[in-house]
CSV table of C-alpha atoms and ligand atoms in Angstrom, one decimal:
chain,number,residue,atom,x,y,z
M,254,MET,CA,61.1,120.1,104.0
M,255,ARG,CA,62.5,123.8,103.9
M,256,PRO,CA,64.4,125.3,106.9
M,257,SER,CA,62.3,128.3,108.2
M,258,LYS,CA,65.5,130.5,108.2
M,259,PRO,CA,68.8,129.9,106.0
M,260,VAL,CA,71.2,127.6,107.5
M,261,GLY,CA,74.5,126.1,106.2
M,262,ILE,CA,77.5,123.9,106.5
M,263,VAL,CA,79.9,126.3,108.8
M,264,GLY,CA,82.3,123.1,109.2
M,265,TRP,CA,83.0,119.6,107.9
M,266,GLY,CA,85.4,117.1,108.5
M,267,VAL,CA,86.2,113.4,108.2
M,268,TYR,CA,88.4,110.5,109.4
M,269,ILE,CA,89.1,107.0,107.8
M,270,PRO,CA,91.5,104.6,109.7
M,271,ARG,CA,94.6,103.8,108.3
M,272,TYR,CA,94.8,100.2,107.5
M,273,ARG,CA,93.2,98.4,104.5
M,274,LEU,CA,92.0,94.9,103.4
M,275,LYS,CA,92.5,94.3,99.7
M,276,ALA,CA,89.7,92.3,97.8
M,277,GLU,CA,92.1,90.0,96.5
M,278,GLU,CA,93.3,89.3,99.9
M,279,ILE,CA,89.4,88.3,101.2
M,280,ALA,CA,89.2,86.3,97.6
M,281,ARG,CA,92.3,84.5,98.4
M,282,VAL,CA,91.0,83.1,101.6
M,283,TRP,CA,87.2,82.7,100.9
M,284,ASN,CA,86.9,82.2,97.0
M,285,GLY,CA,90.2,80.5,96.0
M,286,GLY,CA,91.7,83.5,94.9
M,287,ILE,CA,88.8,84.2,92.3
M,288,ASN,CA,88.0,87.8,92.7
M,289,ASN,CA,84.6,87.8,90.9
M,290,MET,CA,82.5,89.2,93.6
M,291,ALA,CA,84.9,92.3,94.2
M,292,ARG,CA,85.2,92.8,90.4
M,293,ALA,CA,81.1,92.8,90.2
M,294,LEU,CA,80.7,95.0,93.3
M,295,ARG,CA,83.7,97.3,91.8
M,296,ILE,CA,85.8,97.0,95.3
M,297,GLU,CA,89.7,97.4,95.2
M,298,MET,CA,90.0,97.5,99.1
M,299,LYS,CA,88.3,98.5,102.2
M,300,SER,CA,89.1,100.2,105.5
M,301,VAL,CA,89.7,98.4,108.5
M,302,PRO,CA,89.9,100.1,112.0
M,303,SER,CA,92.9,99.3,114.3
M,304,TYR,CA,92.3,97.3,117.3
M,305,ASP,CA,91.6,100.4,119.4
M,306,GLU,CA,89.2,102.5,117.4
M,307,ASP,CA,85.2,101.9,117.5
M,308,MET,CA,82.8,104.5,116.1
M,309,ILE,CA,83.2,106.8,119.0
M,310,THR,CA,87.0,107.1,118.4
M,311,ILE,CA,86.2,107.7,114.7
M,312,ALA,CA,83.3,110.2,115.5
M,313,VAL,CA,85.6,112.4,117.7
M,314,GLU,CA,88.3,112.5,115.1
M,315,ALA,CA,85.8,113.7,112.2
M,316,ALA,CA,84.4,116.2,114.9
M,317,THR,CA,87.5,117.5,116.0
M,318,ASN,CA,88.3,118.2,112.0
M,319,ALA,CA,84.7,119.7,111.5
M,320,ILE,CA,85.6,122.2,114.5
M,321,LYS,CA,88.8,123.0,113.0
M,322,ARG,CA,87.2,124.1,109.7
M,323,SER,CA,84.3,126.0,111.6
M,324,LYS,CA,86.8,128.0,113.8
M,325,LEU,CA,84.0,127.8,116.4
M,326,SER,CA,84.6,127.5,120.2
M,327,PRO,CA,83.1,124.4,120.9
M,328,ASP,CA,81.1,125.3,123.7
M,329,ARG,CA,78.9,127.1,121.3
M,330,ILE,CA,77.5,124.0,119.7
M,331,GLY,CA,74.2,123.3,120.9
M,332,CYS,CA,73.7,119.6,119.7
M,333,ILE,CA,75.6,116.7,119.0
M,334,PHE,CA,74.1,113.7,117.4
M,335,VAL,CA,75.9,110.8,116.2
M,336,GLY,CA,74.3,108.2,113.9
M,337,SER,CA,75.6,104.6,114.0
M,338,GLU,CA,74.9,100.9,113.5
M,339,SER,CA,78.1,99.9,115.3
M,340,LYS,CA,77.7,101.2,118.8
M,341,PRO,CA,80.1,99.3,121.3
M,342,TYR,CA,77.6,100.0,123.9
M,343,ALA,CA,74.0,98.5,123.7
M,344,VAL,CA,73.2,101.2,126.4
M,345,LYS,CA,75.3,104.1,127.0
M,346,PRO,CA,75.4,107.0,124.4
M,347,GLY,CA,78.6,107.7,122.6
M,348,SER,CA,77.5,111.2,121.7
M,349,THR,CA,78.3,112.1,125.3
M,350,ILE,CA,82.0,111.1,124.8
M,351,VAL,CA,82.3,112.8,121.6
M,352,ALA,CA,80.6,116.2,123.3
M,353,GLU,CA,83.1,115.6,126.2
M,354,VAL,CA,86.1,115.2,124.2
M,355,VAL,CA,85.6,118.3,121.9
M,356,GLY,CA,84.6,120.4,124.9
M,357,ALA,CA,80.8,121.1,124.3
M,358,THR,CA,79.7,119.8,127.4
M,359,PRO,CA,77.6,120.4,129.5
M,360,GLN,CA,75.1,122.7,128.0
M,361,VAL,CA,74.4,120.7,125.3
M,362,LEU,CA,71.5,118.4,123.6
M,363,ALA,CA,73.2,114.9,122.6
M,364,ALA,CA,72.0,111.8,121.3
M,365,ASP,CA,72.8,108.5,119.3
M,366,TYR,CA,70.7,107.8,116.1
M,367,GLU,CA,70.3,104.3,114.5
M,368,PHE,CA,68.9,103.8,110.9
M,369,ALA,CA,71.0,101.5,109.3
M,370,CYS,CA,73.3,103.7,106.8
M,371,LYS,CA,71.3,106.6,107.0
M,372,ALA,CA,71.5,107.3,110.7
M,373,GLY,CA,74.1,110.0,110.0
M,374,THR,CA,71.6,112.0,107.5
M,375,GLU,CA,68.9,111.6,110.2
M,376,ALA,CA,71.3,113.2,112.7
M,377,LEU,CA,71.8,115.8,110.0
M,378,GLN,CA,68.1,116.6,109.5
M,379,THR,CA,67.4,117.2,113.1
M,380,THR,CA,70.5,119.4,113.4
M,381,ILE,CA,69.1,121.5,110.5
M,382,GLY,CA,65.6,121.8,112.4
M,383,LEU,CA,67.2,122.7,115.7
M,384,VAL,CA,69.3,125.4,114.1
M,385,SER,CA,66.6,126.8,111.7
M,386,SER,CA,64.1,127.1,114.4
M,387,GLY,CA,66.8,129.0,116.8
M,388,MET,CA,66.8,126.2,119.4
M,389,VAL,CA,70.5,126.1,119.1
M,390,GLU,CA,73.0,128.4,117.7
M,391,TYR,CA,75.2,125.7,116.1
M,392,GLY,CA,74.7,121.9,115.8
M,393,MET,CA,76.8,119.0,114.9
M,394,ALA,CA,75.3,116.0,113.1
M,395,ILE,CA,78.0,112.8,112.8
M,396,GLY,CA,77.9,109.5,110.8
M,397,SER,CA,80.3,107.1,112.1
M,398,ASP,CA,80.7,103.2,111.8
M,399,THR,CA,82.8,100.2,112.0
M,400,ALA,CA,80.6,98.0,109.9
M,401,GLN,CA,81.1,94.0,110.1
M,402,GLY,CA,80.5,91.5,107.6
M,403,GLU,CA,79.9,88.0,108.3
M,404,PRO,CA,83.3,86.3,106.9
M,405,GLY,CA,83.2,85.2,103.6
M,406,ASP,CA,79.7,86.9,103.1
M,407,ASP,CA,79.4,89.3,100.2
M,408,LEU,CA,79.6,92.3,102.9
M,409,ASP,CA,82.9,91.0,104.0
M,410,TYR,CA,84.3,92.6,100.7
M,411,THR,CA,82.6,96.1,101.5
M,412,ALA,CA,81.7,96.5,105.3
M,413,SER,CA,84.4,99.1,106.6
M,414,ALA,CA,85.0,101.9,108.8
M,415,GLY,CA,85.0,105.9,108.5
M,416,GLY,CA,83.0,108.7,109.7
M,417,ALA,CA,82.2,112.6,108.5
M,418,ALA,CA,81.0,115.1,110.8
M,419,TYR,CA,79.0,118.4,110.0
M,420,ILE,CA,78.3,121.6,111.7
M,421,VAL,CA,75.4,123.6,111.0
M,422,GLY,CA,74.9,127.3,111.4
M,423,SER,CA,72.6,130.4,110.6
M,424,ASN,CA,75.1,132.9,110.0
M,425,LYS,CA,75.2,133.3,106.3
M,426,SER,CA,78.7,134.9,106.2
M,427,GLU,CA,80.3,131.6,107.6
M,428,PHE,CA,78.4,129.4,105.3
M,429,ALA,CA,80.8,126.9,103.1
M,430,ALA,CA,77.6,125.9,101.7
M,431,GLU,CA,73.9,126.4,102.2
M,432,ILE,CA,71.4,124.0,102.9
M,433,VAL,CA,68.3,125.1,100.7
M,434,GLU,CA,65.7,122.2,100.9
M,435,THR,CA,65.5,118.8,102.3
M,436,TYR,CA,63.3,115.9,101.3
M,437,SER,CA,62.8,112.3,103.3
M,438,TYR,CA,61.3,109.2,102.0
M,439,VAL,CA,60.7,106.5,104.2
M,440,THR,CA,58.7,102.9,104.0
M,441,ASP,CA,59.0,99.8,106.2
M,442,THR,CA,61.0,97.8,103.3
M,443,ILE,CA,62.9,95.0,105.0
M,444,ASP,CA,66.1,94.8,103.2
M,445,PHE,CA,68.9,94.3,105.7
M,446,TRP,CA,68.8,93.9,109.3
M,447,ARG,CA,70.6,92.4,112.5
M,448,ARG,CA,68.6,91.1,115.4
M,449,ALA,CA,70.2,92.4,118.7
M,450,GLU,CA,72.1,89.2,120.0
M,451,GLN,CA,73.8,88.4,116.4
M,452,PRO,CA,77.2,89.5,115.6
M,453,TYR,CA,76.6,90.2,111.9
M,454,PRO,CA,73.9,91.4,109.8
M,455,SER,CA,71.4,89.4,107.6
M,456,HIS,CA,70.4,90.8,104.0
M,457,GLY,CA,67.9,90.1,101.3
M,458,ARG,CA,70.6,90.0,98.6
M,459,THR,CA,69.0,90.8,95.4
M,460,PHE,CA,66.0,92.6,97.3
M,461,THR,CA,68.6,95.0,98.6
M,462,LYS,CA,68.8,96.7,95.2
M,463,ASP,CA,65.2,97.6,93.4
M,464,PRO,CA,62.6,97.8,96.1
M,465,ALA,CA,65.3,99.2,98.6
M,466,TYR,CA,68.4,101.2,97.5
M,467,MET,CA,66.9,102.3,94.1
M,468,ARG,CA,63.5,102.9,95.0
M,469,HIS,CA,64.1,104.9,97.9
M,470,ILE,CA,66.9,107.2,96.5
M,471,ILE,CA,64.8,107.6,93.4
M,472,GLN,CA,62.0,109.0,95.0
M,473,ALA,CA,63.7,111.0,97.5
M,474,SER,CA,65.9,112.7,94.7
M,475,ARG,CA,62.8,113.3,92.8
M,476,GLY,CA,60.9,114.8,95.6
M,477,LEU,CA,63.4,117.3,96.2
M,478,MET,CA,63.9,118.4,92.7
M,479,LYS,CA,60.2,118.8,92.5
M,480,ALA,CA,59.9,120.9,95.6
M,481,MET,CA,63.0,122.7,94.2
M,482,GLY,CA,61.8,123.1,90.6
M,483,THR,CA,65.2,121.6,89.4
M,484,LYS,CA,66.5,119.0,87.0
M,485,PRO,CA,69.5,116.9,87.1
M,486,GLU,CA,71.3,119.2,84.7
M,487,ASP,CA,71.1,122.1,87.3
M,488,TYR,CA,73.5,120.3,89.5
M,489,ASP,CA,77.3,120.2,89.2
M,490,TYR,CA,77.6,117.0,91.5
M,491,ALA,CA,75.5,114.1,92.6
M,492,VAL,CA,76.1,112.4,95.8
M,493,PHE,CA,74.5,109.0,96.6
M,494,HIS,CA,75.0,106.3,99.4
M,495,GLN,CA,77.9,103.8,98.5
M,496,PRO,CA,77.4,100.5,99.5
M,497,ASN,CA,79.5,99.2,96.5
M,498,GLY,CA,80.9,100.9,93.4
M,499,LYS,CA,78.0,99.9,90.8
M,500,PHE,CA,74.6,101.3,92.7
M,501,PRO,CA,75.8,105.0,93.1
M,502,VAL,CA,76.3,104.9,89.2
M,503,LYS,CA,73.2,102.9,88.4
M,504,VAL,CA,71.0,105.0,90.6
M,505,ALA,CA,72.5,108.5,89.1
M,506,CYS,CA,72.1,107.1,85.6
M,507,LYS,CA,68.1,106.4,86.2
M,508,LEU,CA,67.6,109.7,87.6
M,509,GLY,CA,69.0,111.3,84.6
M,510,PHE,CA,72.5,112.3,86.0
M,511,SER,CA,75.9,111.8,83.8
M,512,ILE,CA,78.8,109.7,85.2
M,513,ALA,CA,80.8,113.1,85.5
M,514,GLN,CA,78.5,114.4,88.1
M,515,VAL,CA,78.5,111.5,90.1
M,516,LYS,CA,82.0,110.0,89.6
M,517,GLU,CA,83.9,112.5,91.8
M,518,SER,CA,82.0,111.5,95.2
M,519,ILE,CA,82.5,107.8,94.7
M,520,ILE,CA,85.1,106.6,97.0
M,521,VAL,CA,83.9,103.2,97.9
M,522,ASP,CA,86.2,101.5,95.7
M,523,ARG,CA,89.2,102.5,98.0
M,524,ILE,CA,87.9,102.7,101.3
M,525,GLY,CA,84.5,100.3,101.1
M,526,ASN,CA,81.1,101.0,102.3
M,527,THR,CA,81.5,103.1,105.7
M,528,TYR,CA,77.7,102.8,106.4
M,529,SER,CA,76.6,105.8,108.4
M,530,GLY,CA,79.7,107.5,107.2
M,531,SER,CA,79.3,106.9,103.3
M,532,ALA,CA,77.1,109.2,101.8
M,533,LEU,CA,78.2,112.0,104.3
M,534,LEU,CA,82.1,111.1,103.1
M,535,GLY,CA,81.1,111.3,99.6
M,536,LEU,CA,79.8,114.6,100.1
M,537,ALA,CA,82.8,115.8,102.1
M,538,ARG,CA,84.8,114.7,99.0
M,539,ILE,CA,83.0,117.0,96.9
M,540,LEU,CA,83.3,120.0,99.6
M,541,ASP,CA,87.0,119.4,99.2
M,542,ILE,CA,86.9,120.4,95.4
M,543,ALA,CA,84.1,122.3,95.1
M,544,LYS,CA,83.7,126.0,93.9
M,545,PRO,CA,81.4,128.7,95.1
M,546,GLY,CA,78.1,128.4,93.1
M,547,ASP,CA,78.3,124.9,92.7
M,548,LYS,CA,75.2,123.1,93.0
M,549,ILE,CA,74.9,119.4,94.8
M,550,LEU,CA,72.2,117.1,94.8
M,551,PHE,CA,72.9,114.6,98.1
M,552,CYS,CA,71.0,111.7,98.8
M,553,SER,CA,71.4,108.9,101.5
M,554,PHE,CA,70.1,105.4,102.0
M,555,GLY,CA,69.6,103.4,105.1
M,556,SER,CA,68.1,99.8,104.8
M,557,GLY,CA,64.9,99.4,106.8
M,558,ALA,CA,64.4,101.7,104.7
M,559,GLY,CA,64.6,105.3,103.8
M,560,SER,CA,66.6,108.1,102.0
M,561,ASP,CA,67.2,111.9,102.9
M,562,ALA,CA,67.7,113.9,100.0
M,563,ILE,CA,69.5,117.4,100.4
M,564,HIS,CA,69.6,120.5,97.9
M,565,ILE,CA,73.0,122.3,98.7
M,566,GLU,CA,74.6,125.2,97.1
M,567,VAL,CA,78.1,126.2,97.8
M,568,LYS,CA,79.1,129.7,99.2
M,569,ASP,CA,82.3,132.0,99.2
M,570,GLY,CA,82.9,130.9,102.7
M,571,ILE,CA,84.3,127.1,101.4
M,572,GLU,CA,87.6,128.3,100.2
M,573,GLU,CA,89.0,129.7,103.3
M,574,LYS,CA,88.0,126.6,105.4
M,575,LYS,CA,89.2,123.8,102.9
M,576,ASN,CA,92.8,123.5,104.2
M,577,LEU,CA,92.1,124.2,107.6
M,578,ALA,CA,91.8,120.3,108.1
M,579,PRO,CA,92.8,116.8,106.4
M,580,LYS,CA,91.0,116.4,103.1
M,581,VAL,CA,89.2,113.1,102.4
M,582,ASP,CA,91.9,112.3,99.6
M,583,ASP,CA,94.6,112.7,102.6
M,584,TYR,CA,93.1,109.7,104.3
M,585,ILE,CA,92.6,107.7,101.2
M,586,ASP,CA,96.1,108.0,100.1
M,587,ASP,CA,98.0,107.4,103.5
M,588,PHE,CA,97.0,103.7,103.9
M,589,VAL,CA,98.8,100.3,105.0
M,590,ALA,CA,97.4,97.0,103.4
M,591,VAL,CA,96.9,94.1,105.8
M,592,ASP,CA,96.5,90.6,105.8
M,593,TYR,CA,93.1,88.8,106.3
M,594,THR,CA,94.6,87.4,109.7
M,595,THR,CA,95.7,90.8,111.1
M,596,TYR,CA,92.1,92.0,110.0
M,597,LEU,CA,90.6,89.3,112.0
M,598,LYS,CA,92.8,90.5,115.0
M,599,TYR,CA,92.1,94.2,114.7
M,600,ARG,CA,88.4,93.4,114.4
M,601,GLY,CA,88.3,91.3,117.5
M,602,MET,CA,87.0,88.5,115.8
M,603,ILE,CA,89.3,86.0,116.9
M,604,ARG,CA,88.2,84.0,120.2
M,605,PHE,CA,89.8,84.0,123.6
M,606,ASN,CA,89.5,82.3,126.8
M,607,GLU,CA,87.4,84.6,128.8
M,608,ARG,CA,89.4,85.8,131.9
D,82,MET,CA,90.5,100.9,136.9
D,83,SER,CA,87.4,101.6,138.8
D,84,VAL,CA,84.7,103.8,137.2
D,85,PRO,CA,84.7,106.5,139.4
D,86,LYS,CA,88.7,107.0,139.4
D,87,TYR,CA,88.4,106.7,135.3
D,88,TRP,CA,85.3,109.4,135.4
D,89,ARG,CA,87.6,111.8,137.6
D,90,ILE,CA,90.7,111.6,135.0
D,91,ILE,CA,88.2,112.1,132.3
D,92,PRO,CA,89.2,116.0,131.5
D,93,HIS,CA,92.6,114.5,131.3
D,94,TYR,CA,92.4,111.4,129.4
D,95,TYR,CA,89.6,113.2,126.8
D,96,ARG,CA,91.0,116.8,126.4
D,97,LEU,CA,94.6,116.4,127.6
D,98,GLU,CA,94.0,118.8,130.5
D,99,GLY,CA,96.7,119.4,132.9
D,100,THR,CA,97.1,122.3,136.0
D,101,ILE,CA,99.0,125.2,136.0
D,102,CYS,CA,100.2,127.0,139.1
D,103,LYS,CA,99.1,130.7,139.2
D,104,ASN,CA,101.7,131.2,142.2
D,105,CYS,CA,105.2,130.1,140.3
D,106,GLY,CA,103.7,129.2,136.8
D,107,TYR,CA,104.7,125.7,136.8
D,108,LYS,CA,102.9,123.3,134.7
D,109,THR,CA,102.2,119.8,135.0
D,110,PRO,CA,100.0,117.3,132.7
D,111,LEU,CA,98.2,115.8,135.6
D,112,ILE,CA,95.2,117.1,137.4
D,113,ARG,CA,96.2,118.4,140.6
D,114,LYS,CA,94.9,120.6,143.5
D,115,ILE,CA,98.3,121.5,144.9
D,116,CYS,CA,101.1,122.6,143.0
D,117,PRO,CA,104.1,119.6,142.9
D,118,ASN,CA,106.5,122.4,142.8
D,119,CYS,CA,105.7,125.0,145.2
D,120,GLY,CA,102.7,123.5,147.3
D,121,SER,CA,100.5,126.5,146.5
D,122,ASP,CA,96.8,125.5,146.1
D,123,ASP,CA,96.2,128.6,143.6
D,124,VAL,CA,96.0,126.3,140.8
D,125,GLU,CA,93.9,126.1,137.6
D,126,ARG,CA,93.1,123.4,134.6
D,127,VAL,CA,94.8,124.1,131.4
D,128,ARG,CA,94.5,122.4,128.0
D,129,LEU,CA,97.8,121.1,126.7
D,130,PRO,CA,98.9,121.4,123.3
D,131,ARG,CA,97.7,118.8,120.8
D,132,GLU,CA,101.1,118.4,119.1
D,133,GLY,CA,104.6,117.8,120.1
D,134,GLU,CA,107.6,115.4,119.3
D,135,VAL,CA,109.1,112.2,120.6
D,136,TYR,CA,111.6,113.1,123.4
D,137,SER,CA,112.5,109.3,124.0
D,138,TYR,CA,110.8,106.1,123.4
D,139,THR,CA,110.5,102.4,124.2
D,140,VAL,CA,109.0,99.5,122.0
D,141,VAL,CA,107.3,97.1,124.7
D,142,TYR,CA,107.8,93.4,124.0
D,143,SER,CA,106.8,92.1,127.1
D,144,PRO,CA,103.5,94.0,127.9
D,145,PRO,CA,101.7,94.1,131.1
D,146,GLU,CA,98.4,92.2,132.0
D,147,GLY,CA,95.7,93.3,129.7
D,148,PHE,CA,98.2,94.6,127.0
D,149,GLU,CA,99.4,91.1,125.5
D,150,ARG,CA,97.2,91.1,122.5
D,151,HIS,CA,98.9,94.6,121.2
D,152,ASN,CA,102.4,93.4,121.3
D,153,PRO,CA,104.7,95.0,120.5
D,154,TYR,CA,103.7,98.5,120.8
D,155,VAL,CA,105.4,102.0,121.2
D,156,ILE,CA,105.3,104.1,124.5
D,157,GLY,CA,106.8,107.6,124.0
D,158,LEU,CA,107.8,110.3,126.3
D,159,ILE,CA,106.4,113.3,124.0
D,160,LYS,CA,107.5,116.8,124.6
D,161,LEU,CA,104.5,118.8,123.6
D,162,LYS,CA,104.5,122.2,122.0
D,163,ASP,CA,104.9,124.1,125.2
D,164,GLY,CA,107.4,121.8,126.6
D,165,THR,CA,105.6,119.8,128.9
D,166,LYS,CA,106.5,116.1,128.7
D,167,ILE,CA,104.1,113.4,128.8
D,168,LEU,CA,103.8,109.7,128.3
D,169,GLY,CA,101.6,108.2,125.6
D,170,GLN,CA,101.3,105.2,123.3
D,171,ILE,CA,102.3,105.5,119.8
D,172,VAL,CA,99.8,104.2,117.3
D,173,ASP,CA,99.4,103.9,113.6
D,174,VAL,CA,103.5,103.1,113.4
D,175,ASP,CA,105.6,100.6,112.6
D,176,PRO,CA,108.0,100.6,115.8
D,177,GLU,CA,110.9,100.7,113.3
D,178,GLU,CA,109.6,104.2,112.2
D,179,VAL,CA,109.6,106.0,115.8
D,180,LYS,CA,112.6,108.1,116.2
D,181,ILE,CA,113.7,110.8,118.4
D,182,GLY,CA,112.5,114.0,117.1
D,183,LEU,CA,109.3,112.2,115.2
D,184,LYS,CA,106.3,114.9,115.1
D,185,VAL,CA,103.3,113.8,116.7
D,186,ARG,CA,99.7,114.8,117.5
D,187,MET,CA,97.0,113.6,120.0
D,188,THR,CA,94.6,111.0,118.7
D,189,PHE,CA,91.7,109.7,120.5
D,190,ARG,CA,91.7,105.8,120.9
D,191,ARG,CA,90.4,103.2,123.3
D,192,ILE,CA,92.8,102.7,126.0
D,193,SER,CA,91.2,99.2,127.6
D,194,VAL,CA,88.2,97.3,127.6
D,195,ASP,CA,86.8,95.7,131.1
D,196,GLY,CA,85.9,92.2,130.1
D,197,LYS,CA,82.7,91.5,128.5
D,198,SER,CA,80.6,93.7,130.8
D,199,GLY,CA,82.7,96.4,132.0
D,200,ILE,CA,83.2,99.9,130.7
D,201,ILE,CA,85.5,100.6,127.8
D,202,GLN,CA,88.1,103.1,128.7
D,203,TYR,CA,89.1,106.0,126.4
D,204,GLY,CA,91.9,108.6,126.3
D,205,TYR,CA,94.6,110.1,124.3
D,206,LYS,CA,97.5,108.5,122.2
D,207,PHE,CA,99.6,109.9,119.7
D,208,LYS,CA,100.3,109.1,115.9
D,209,PRO,CA,102.7,110.5,113.6
D,210,VAL,CA,102.0,114.1,112.0
D,211,LYS,CA,101.9,113.3,107.7
Q,141,LIG,ZN1,103.5,126.5,142.1
């Protein structure tokens, strides 16, 4: 899918909560201290939202940082879409809260998206369409989650919290990076789901790998490279969804990318899988360090299932924007480790009497 | 807090909007239709700065109803960059680390949750600037 007129990223911003739960602490509680699962998943620790954080507050922080980098007056943002699978309200949009806090209301299109881990890139695809058609001057897409895994399950080691926001515009002189081409690949593949009344998701264990994650990312990435006439070696960086530390490396190798091309974007080992924020945080890590002229292949994955692949070319405008807001590494490096009980308390997983 | 009351304070809670008097120049962090200083009704909304420093603070060990589970927590009187003073919770910090003069900036958080079926109220808090 090629935008009808050139569009680009004019601002990006991220947020990761300050608290961390270490894999060895999870293993202490559930596996007698045997840390095999974390070693297999290549997870050192995961981010934990504080008791007063949710996907809306995380989206607000990321959006605020993106606006700083864009230097835009927020009332010029014509659409705000927030992708998440951890909405605090079943009925009531989170995007209206984000739009109100950043000062984009009332002349704005706002909506919440859901597609497991790719809700944020769906939001981005729609934003690209609205900006390139000229329906809005600028648009903002956000992926934000406070993901939950059932205590003791494999997902308990990875499900974490964080978010990233991207502002898309069509004025070339403002581009930090141009979005040249996109490719979406979707099938009905049931690898991971949560029924409405259940607190934690269910998953198909090994079924989540080959028919789901691998197949959709490989097909979307190949489709994108075919449309662009590019090969893996044409890219400086490759960014994939990061459900654990193993999958993005495996899929990169299968596609013909080197470890060097993919390793800079991999942050899941230190913050866990931030779901809708995951691939978008990986991309932000690359924008934090990229140079004008660099080419990036980006591909998300969401269970259920689908992938959005995007060909991105870094422009001169990136340099002056880099230091206008905190970087991904600033959030990764500033952390406080908590124990499992504090984690349960912060996540609201301890039962009380209802008053 | 009732839904309409919360809704009316949203500009203050979400965007840190206050009121400035065009007659005497007095600035208050609250949303007012009449200037608390000179009584003029020639007032307008103003966005307050997002950064400031701790002017004074207290560590709450005996929280009011609804906040018992966050015990202990820190409430600061924050002097914003324009000199306006405003009360707010200081988060992502060990109470021991809070000092007068500590540089802080606004962060957006949950303030309270009304039971299982009521609304979630959001608003500003402050956190240390790194
Ligand atoms: Zn006055």
